[in-house]
PDB file of N, CA and C in Angstrom:
ATOM      1  N   MET A   1     -17.445 -20.245  37.576  1.00  0.00           N
ATOM      2  CA  MET A   1     -18.059 -19.728  37.002  1.00  0.00           C
ATOM      3  C   MET A   1     -18.077 -18.348  36.209  1.00  0.00           C
ATOM      4  N   TRP A   2     -18.323 -17.251  36.983  1.00  0.00           N
ATOM      5  CA  TRP A   2     -18.459 -16.420  36.332  1.00  0.00           C
ATOM      6  C   TRP A   2     -16.764 -15.666  36.145  1.00  0.00           C
ATOM      7  N   MET A   3     -15.800 -16.485  36.396  1.00  0.00           N
ATOM      8  CA  MET A   3     -14.751 -15.619  35.871  1.00  0.00           C
ATOM      9  C   MET A   3     -14.189 -16.322  34.588  1.00  0.00           C
ATOM     10  N   ARG A   4     -15.114 -17.684  33.895  1.00  0.00           N
ATOM     11  CA  ARG A   4     -15.304 -18.399  32.795  1.00  0.00           C
ATOM     12  C   ARG A   4     -16.071 -17.028  31.961  1.00  0.00           C
ATOM     13  N   ILE A   5     -16.601 -16.258  32.317  1.00  0.00           N
ATOM     14  CA  ILE A   5     -17.921 -15.743  31.491  1.00  0.00           C
ATOM     15  C   ILE A   5     -16.909 -14.673  31.226  1.00  0.00           C
ATOM     16  N   ARG A   6     -16.543 -13.908  32.366  1.00  0.00           N
ATOM     17  CA  ARG A   6     -15.462 -13.066  32.430  1.00  0.00           C
ATOM     18  C   ARG A   6     -14.440 -13.257  31.091  1.00  0.00           C
ATOM     19  N   ARG A   7     -13.624 -13.999  31.220  1.00  0.00           N
ATOM     20  CA  ARG A   7     -12.444 -14.488  30.584  1.00  0.00           C
ATOM     21  C   ARG A   7     -13.059 -14.435  28.891  1.00  0.00           C
ATOM     22  N   ILE A   8     -14.279 -15.170  28.314  1.00  0.00           N
ATOM     23  CA  ILE A   8     -15.075 -15.308  27.629  1.00  0.00           C
ATOM     24  C   ILE A   8     -15.085 -13.990  26.799  1.00  0.00           C
ATOM     25  N   ARG A   9     -15.854 -13.057  27.583  1.00  0.00           N
ATOM     26  CA  ARG A   9     -16.218 -11.806  27.170  1.00  0.00           C
ATOM     27  C   ARG A   9     -14.605 -11.119  26.581  1.00  0.00           C
ATOM     28  N   ARG A  10     -14.018 -10.799  27.476  1.00  0.00           N
ATOM     29  CA  ARG A  10     -12.535 -10.317  27.487  1.00  0.00           C
ATOM     30  C   ARG A  10     -12.197 -11.187  25.957  1.00  0.00           C
ATOM     31  N   ILE A  11     -11.699 -12.276  26.015  1.00  0.00           N
ATOM     32  CA  ILE A  11     -11.946 -12.770  24.523  1.00  0.00           C
ATOM     33  C   ILE A  11     -12.160 -12.532  23.205  1.00  0.00           C
ATOM     34  N   TRP A  12     -13.906 -11.674  23.564  1.00  0.00           N
ATOM     35  CA  TRP A  12     -14.663 -11.600  22.310  1.00  0.00           C
ATOM     36  C   TRP A  12     -14.476 -10.088  21.937  1.00  0.00           C
ATOM     37  N   ARG A  13     -13.945  -9.385  23.014  1.00  0.00           N
ATOM     38  CA  ARG A  13     -13.771  -7.926  22.909  1.00  0.00           C
ATOM     39  C   ARG A  13     -12.696  -7.693  22.650  1.00  0.00           C
ATOM     40  N   ALA A  14     -11.665  -8.499  22.678  1.00  0.00           N
ATOM     41  CA  ALA A  14     -10.243  -8.248  21.920  1.00  0.00           C
ATOM     42  C   ALA A  14     -10.029  -8.663  20.551  1.00  0.00           C
ATOM     43  N   ARG A  15     -11.352  -9.148  20.190  1.00  0.00           N
ATOM     44  CA  ARG A  15     -11.039  -9.761  18.597  1.00  0.00           C
ATOM     45  C   ARG A  15     -11.067  -8.726  17.233  1.00  0.00           C
ATOM     46  N   PRO A  16     -11.852  -7.524  17.285  1.00  0.00           N
ATOM     47  CA  PRO A  16     -12.076  -6.513  16.521  1.00  0.00           C
ATOM     48  C   PRO A  16     -11.039  -5.704  16.606  1.00  0.00           C
ATOM     49  N   ARG A  17     -10.096  -5.831  17.648  1.00  0.00           N
ATOM     50  CA  ARG A  17      -8.611  -4.593  17.939  1.00  0.00           C
ATOM     51  C   ARG A  17      -7.627  -6.082  17.176  1.00  0.00           C
ATOM     52  N   ARG A  18      -7.823  -7.127  17.129  1.00  0.00           N
ATOM     53  CA  ARG A  18      -6.481  -7.694  16.675  1.00  0.00           C
ATOM     54  C   ARG A  18      -6.908  -7.901  15.178  1.00  0.00           C
ATOM     55  N   ALA A  19      -8.267  -8.129  14.773  1.00  0.00           N
ATOM     56  CA  ALA A  19      -8.160  -7.622  13.624  1.00  0.00           C
ATOM     57  C   ALA A  19      -8.521  -6.373  12.650  1.00  0.00           C
ATOM     58  N   ARG A  20      -8.155  -5.151  13.452  1.00  0.00           N
ATOM     59  CA  ARG A  20      -7.936  -4.292  13.025  1.00  0.00           C
ATOM     60  C   ARG A  20      -6.431  -3.819  13.020  1.00  0.00           C
ATOM     61  N   ALA A  21      -5.589  -4.721  13.912  1.00  0.00           N
ATOM     62  CA  ALA A  21      -4.485  -4.567  13.512  1.00  0.00           C
ATOM     63  C   ALA A  21      -3.868  -5.242  12.571  1.00  0.00           C
ATOM     64  N   ASP A  22      -4.155  -5.970  11.681  1.00  0.00           N
ATOM     65  CA  ASP A  22      -3.766  -6.277  10.612  1.00  0.00           C
ATOM     66  C   ASP A  22      -3.916  -5.176   9.262  1.00  0.00           C
ATOM     67  N   ALA A  23      -2.920  -4.530   9.048  1.00  0.00           N
ATOM     68  CA  ALA A  23      -2.814  -3.430   8.273  1.00  0.00           C
ATOM     69  C   ALA A  23      -2.294  -3.681   6.798  1.00  0.00           C
ATOM     70  N   GLY A  24      -1.335  -5.268   7.259  1.00  0.00           N
ATOM     71  CA  GLY A  24      -0.325  -5.234   5.781  1.00  0.00           C
ATOM     72  C   GLY A  24      -1.492  -5.855   4.437  1.00  0.00           C
ATOM     73  N   MET A  25      -0.156  -6.057   3.405  1.00  0.00           N
ATOM     74  CA  MET A  25      -0.600  -6.716   2.392  1.00  0.00           C
ATOM     75  C   MET A  25       0.002  -8.772   2.364  1.00  0.00           C
ATOM     76  N   THR A  26      -0.712  -9.193   1.872  1.00  0.00           N
ATOM     77  CA  THR A  26      -0.915 -10.966   2.077  1.00  0.00           C
ATOM     78  C   THR A  26       0.195 -10.713   1.275  1.00  0.00           C
ATOM     79  N   THR A  27       0.993 -11.799   0.330  1.00  0.00           N
ATOM     80  CA  THR A  27       1.549 -12.389  -0.794  1.00  0.00           C
ATOM     81  C   THR A  27       1.094 -12.110  -1.871  1.00  0.00           C
ATOM     82  N   SER A  28       0.129 -12.564  -2.706  1.00  0.00           N
ATOM     83  CA  SER A  28      -0.951 -12.390  -3.450  1.00  0.00           C
ATOM     84  C   SER A  28      -1.282 -11.171  -3.738  1.00  0.00           C
ATOM     85  N   GLU A  29      -1.344 -10.079  -2.885  1.00  0.00           N
ATOM     86  CA  GLU A  29      -1.364  -8.352  -2.893  1.00  0.00           C
ATOM     87  C   GLU A  29       0.173  -7.586  -3.308  1.00  0.00           C
ATOM     88  N   TYR A  30       0.919  -8.934  -2.687  1.00  0.00           N
ATOM     89  CA  TYR A  30       2.043  -7.840  -2.878  1.00  0.00           C
ATOM     90  C   TYR A  30       2.480  -8.467  -4.625  1.00  0.00           C
ATOM     91  N   ALA A  31       2.281  -9.485  -4.906  1.00  0.00           N
ATOM     92  CA  ALA A  31       2.686 -10.267  -6.387  1.00  0.00           C
ATOM     93  C   ALA A  31       1.290  -8.852  -7.213  1.00  0.00           C
ATOM     94  N   VAL A  32       0.191  -8.935  -7.011  1.00  0.00           N
ATOM     95  CA  VAL A  32      -0.560  -8.053  -7.999  1.00  0.00           C
ATOM     96  C   VAL A  32       0.053  -6.708  -7.935  1.00  0.00           C
ATOM     97  N   GLY A  33       0.368  -6.041  -6.525  1.00  0.00           N
ATOM     98  CA  GLY A  33       0.965  -4.654  -6.578  1.00  0.00           C
ATOM     99  C   GLY A  33       2.634  -4.709  -7.818  1.00  0.00           C
ATOM    100  N   THR A  34       3.332  -5.829  -7.753  1.00  0.00           N
ATOM    101  CA  THR A  34       4.348  -5.572  -8.315  1.00  0.00           C
ATOM    102  C   THR A  34       4.039  -5.683 -10.023  1.00  0.00           C
ATOM    103  N   ILE A  35       3.196  -6.713 -10.158  1.00  0.00           N
ATOM    104  CA  ILE A  35       2.947  -6.457 -11.694  1.00  0.00           C
ATOM    105  C   ILE A  35       1.642  -5.057 -11.956  1.00  0.00           C
ATOM    106  N   ALA A  36       1.588  -4.502 -11.574  1.00  0.00           N
ATOM    107  CA  ALA A  36       0.914  -3.518 -11.638  1.00  0.00           C
ATOM    108  C   ALA A  36       2.203  -2.267 -11.819  1.00  0.00           C
ATOM    109  N   ALA A  37       2.664  -2.272 -11.001  1.00  0.00           N
ATOM    110  CA  ALA A  37       3.894  -1.713 -11.215  1.00  0.00           C
ATOM    111  C   ALA A  37       4.615  -1.342 -12.187  1.00  0.00           C
ATOM    112  N   CYS A  38       5.305  -2.336 -12.268  1.00  0.00           N
ATOM    113  CA  CYS A  38       5.952  -3.040 -13.445  1.00  0.00           C
ATOM    114  C   CYS A  38       5.030  -2.850 -15.319  1.00  0.00           C
ATOM    115  N   ALA A  39       3.764  -2.965 -14.830  1.00  0.00           N
ATOM    116  CA  ALA A  39       2.996  -2.650 -16.215  1.00  0.00           C
ATOM    117  C   ALA A  39       3.095  -1.087 -16.584  1.00  0.00           C
ATOM    118  N   LEU A  40       2.512  -0.248 -15.490  1.00  0.00           N
ATOM    119  CA  LEU A  40       3.170   0.725 -15.429  1.00  0.00           C
ATOM    120  C   LEU A  40       3.985   1.572 -15.938  1.00  0.00           C
ATOM    121  N   ALA A  41       5.230   1.200 -15.200  1.00  0.00           N
ATOM    122  CA  ALA A  41       6.623   1.563 -15.532  1.00  0.00           C
ATOM    123  C   ALA A  41       6.991   1.309 -17.290  1.00  0.00           C
ATOM    124  N   ALA A  42       6.366  -0.157 -17.650  1.00  0.00           N
ATOM    125  CA  ALA A  42       6.549  -0.491 -18.981  1.00  0.00           C
ATOM    126  C   ALA A  42       5.452   0.558 -19.654  1.00  0.00           C
ATOM    127  N   VAL A  43       4.825   1.197 -19.472  1.00  0.00           N
ATOM    128  CA  VAL A  43       3.660   1.994 -20.176  1.00  0.00           C
ATOM    129  C   VAL A  43       4.454   3.450 -20.420  1.00  0.00           C
ATOM    130  N   LEU A  44       5.017   4.047 -18.701  1.00  0.00           N
ATOM    131  CA  LEU A  44       5.441   5.348 -19.067  1.00  0.00           C
ATOM    132  C   LEU A  44       6.844   5.121 -20.078  1.00  0.00           C
ATOM    133  N   TYR A  45       7.889   4.319 -19.667  1.00  0.00           N
ATOM    134  CA  TYR A  45       8.942   3.934 -20.467  1.00  0.00           C
ATOM    135  C   TYR A  45       8.404   4.492 -21.930  1.00  0.00           C
ATOM    136  N   LYS A  46       7.524   3.401 -22.201  1.00  0.00           N
ATOM    137  CA  LYS A  46       7.147   3.542 -23.807  1.00  0.00           C
ATOM    138  C   LYS A  46       6.895   5.514 -24.275  1.00  0.00           C
ATOM    139  N   VAL A  47       5.827   6.081 -23.554  1.00  0.00           N
ATOM    140  CA  VAL A  47       5.664   6.816 -23.627  1.00  0.00           C
ATOM    141  C   VAL A  47       7.104   8.042 -23.455  1.00  0.00           C
ATOM    142  N   VAL A  48       7.675   7.797 -22.779  1.00  0.00           N
ATOM    143  CA  VAL A  48       8.760   9.010 -22.946  1.00  0.00           C
ATOM    144  C   VAL A  48       9.652   9.068 -23.876  1.00  0.00           C
ATOM    145  N   THR A  49      10.006   7.003 -24.493  1.00  0.00           N
ATOM    146  CA  THR A  49      11.095   7.044 -25.350  1.00  0.00           C
ATOM    147  C   THR A  49      10.300   7.325 -26.567  1.00  0.00           C
ATOM    148  N   SER A  50       9.101   7.582 -27.027  1.00  0.00           N
ATOM    149  CA  SER A  50       8.630   7.987 -27.800  1.00  0.00           C
ATOM    150  C   SER A  50       9.380   9.257 -28.869  1.00  0.00           C
ATOM    151  N   GLY A  51       8.721   9.112 -29.929  1.00  0.00           N
ATOM    152  CA  GLY A  51       9.347  10.580 -30.657  1.00  0.00           C
ATOM    153  C   GLY A  51       8.980  11.899 -29.781  1.00  0.00           C
ATOM    154  N   PRO A  52       7.608  12.217 -30.272  1.00  0.00           N
ATOM    155  CA  PRO A  52       7.049  13.750 -29.604  1.00  0.00           C
ATOM    156  C   PRO A  52       7.583  13.416 -28.286  1.00  0.00           C
ATOM    157  N   VAL A  53       7.304  13.063 -27.583  1.00  0.00           N
ATOM    158  CA  VAL A  53       8.026  13.174 -26.123  1.00  0.00           C
ATOM    159  C   VAL A  53       9.569  13.292 -25.795  1.00  0.00           C
ATOM    160  N   ALA A  54      10.020  12.221 -26.366  1.00  0.00           N
ATOM    161  CA  ALA A  54      12.143  12.710 -26.424  1.00  0.00           C
ATOM    162  C   ALA A  54      12.050  13.967 -27.023  1.00  0.00           C
ATOM    163  N   GLY A  55      11.792  14.365 -28.077  1.00  0.00           N
ATOM    164  CA  GLY A  55      12.062  15.522 -28.908  1.00  0.00           C
ATOM    165  C   GLY A  55      11.546  16.834 -27.756  1.00  0.00           C
ATOM    166  N   ALA A  56      10.368  16.800 -27.029  1.00  0.00           N
ATOM    167  CA  ALA A  56      10.080  17.610 -26.357  1.00  0.00           C
ATOM    168  C   ALA A  56      10.738  17.731 -24.991  1.00  0.00           C
ATOM    169  N   LEU A  57      11.495  16.983 -24.443  1.00  0.00           N
ATOM    170  CA  LEU A  57      11.755  16.648 -23.424  1.00  0.00           C
ATOM    171  C   LEU A  57      13.768  17.212 -23.519  1.00  0.00           C
ATOM    172  N   GLN A  58      14.058  16.885 -24.879  1.00  0.00           N
ATOM    173  CA  GLN A  58      15.121  17.242 -25.080  1.00  0.00           C
ATOM    174  C   GLN A  58      15.529  18.758 -24.969  1.00  0.00           C
ATOM    175  N   SER A  59      14.052  19.082 -25.770  1.00  0.00           N
ATOM    176  CA  SER A  59      13.799  20.946 -26.247  1.00  0.00           C
ATOM    177  C   SER A  59      14.115  21.546 -24.713  1.00  0.00           C
ATOM    178  N   LEU A  60      13.434  21.013 -23.726  1.00  0.00           N
ATOM    179  CA  LEU A  60      13.165  21.618 -22.837  1.00  0.00           C
ATOM    180  C   LEU A  60      14.741  21.509 -21.597  1.00  0.00           C
ATOM    181  N   ILE A  61      15.534  20.634 -21.947  1.00  0.00           N
ATOM    182  CA  ILE A  61      16.919  20.075 -21.129  1.00  0.00           C
ATOM    183  C   ILE A  61      17.467  21.280 -21.749  1.00  0.00           C
ATOM    184  N   GLY A  62      17.598  21.502 -23.012  1.00  0.00           N
ATOM    185  CA  GLY A  62      18.480  21.882 -24.024  1.00  0.00           C
ATOM    186  C   GLY A  62      18.132  23.737 -23.783  1.00  0.00           C
ATOM    187  N   ARG A  63      16.569  24.153 -23.502  1.00  0.00           N
ATOM    188  CA  ARG A  63      16.418  25.717 -22.995  1.00  0.00           C
ATOM    189  C   ARG A  63      17.007  25.947 -21.516  1.00  0.00           C
ATOM    190  N   ALA A  64      16.886  24.806 -20.935  1.00  0.00           N
ATOM    191  CA  ALA A  64      16.693  25.016 -19.058  1.00  0.00           C
ATOM    192  C   ALA A  64      18.704  25.250 -19.178  1.00  0.00           C
ATOM    193  N   LEU A  65      19.100  24.539 -19.955  1.00  0.00           N
ATOM    194  CA  LEU A  65      20.713  24.167 -19.832  1.00  0.00           C
ATOM    195  C   LEU A  65      21.625  25.553 -20.427  1.00  0.00           C
ATOM    196  N   SER A  66      21.210  26.177 -21.553  1.00  0.00           N
ATOM    197  CA  SER A  66      21.174  27.566 -22.026  1.00  0.00           C
ATOM    198  C   SER A  66      20.666  28.493 -21.743  1.00  0.00           C
ATOM    199  N   ALA A  67      19.896  28.642 -20.637  1.00  0.00           N
ATOM    200  CA  ALA A  67      19.608  29.662 -19.599  1.00  0.00           C
ATOM    201  C   ALA A  67      20.551  30.576 -19.692  1.00  0.00           C
ATOM    202  N   GLN A  68      20.441  32.016 -19.572  1.00  0.00           N
ATOM    203  CA  GLN A  68      21.220  33.215 -19.065  1.00  0.00           C
ATOM    204  C   GLN A  68      20.794  33.404 -17.618  1.00  0.00           C
ATOM    205  N   PHE A  69      22.111  33.254 -16.572  1.00  0.00           N
ATOM    206  CA  PHE A  69      21.695  33.625 -15.316  1.00  0.00           C
ATOM    207  C   PHE A  69      22.391  35.029 -15.107  1.00  0.00           C
TER     208      PHE A  69
END
């Protein structure tokens, strides 16, 4: 009888440790994360390829390449 009680206590004490060990994402979380990353990449691409930003980047790169050493 006491052995059975000890075994049950050991099982119940181990449960929170197992729950904490699960630190990964599920498949649905990966899907949502991937969609969010793609949306952010699309927005950044649109911003970087817009006229004013592209001009500023070209100007910056031009000044960096023509710098005197």
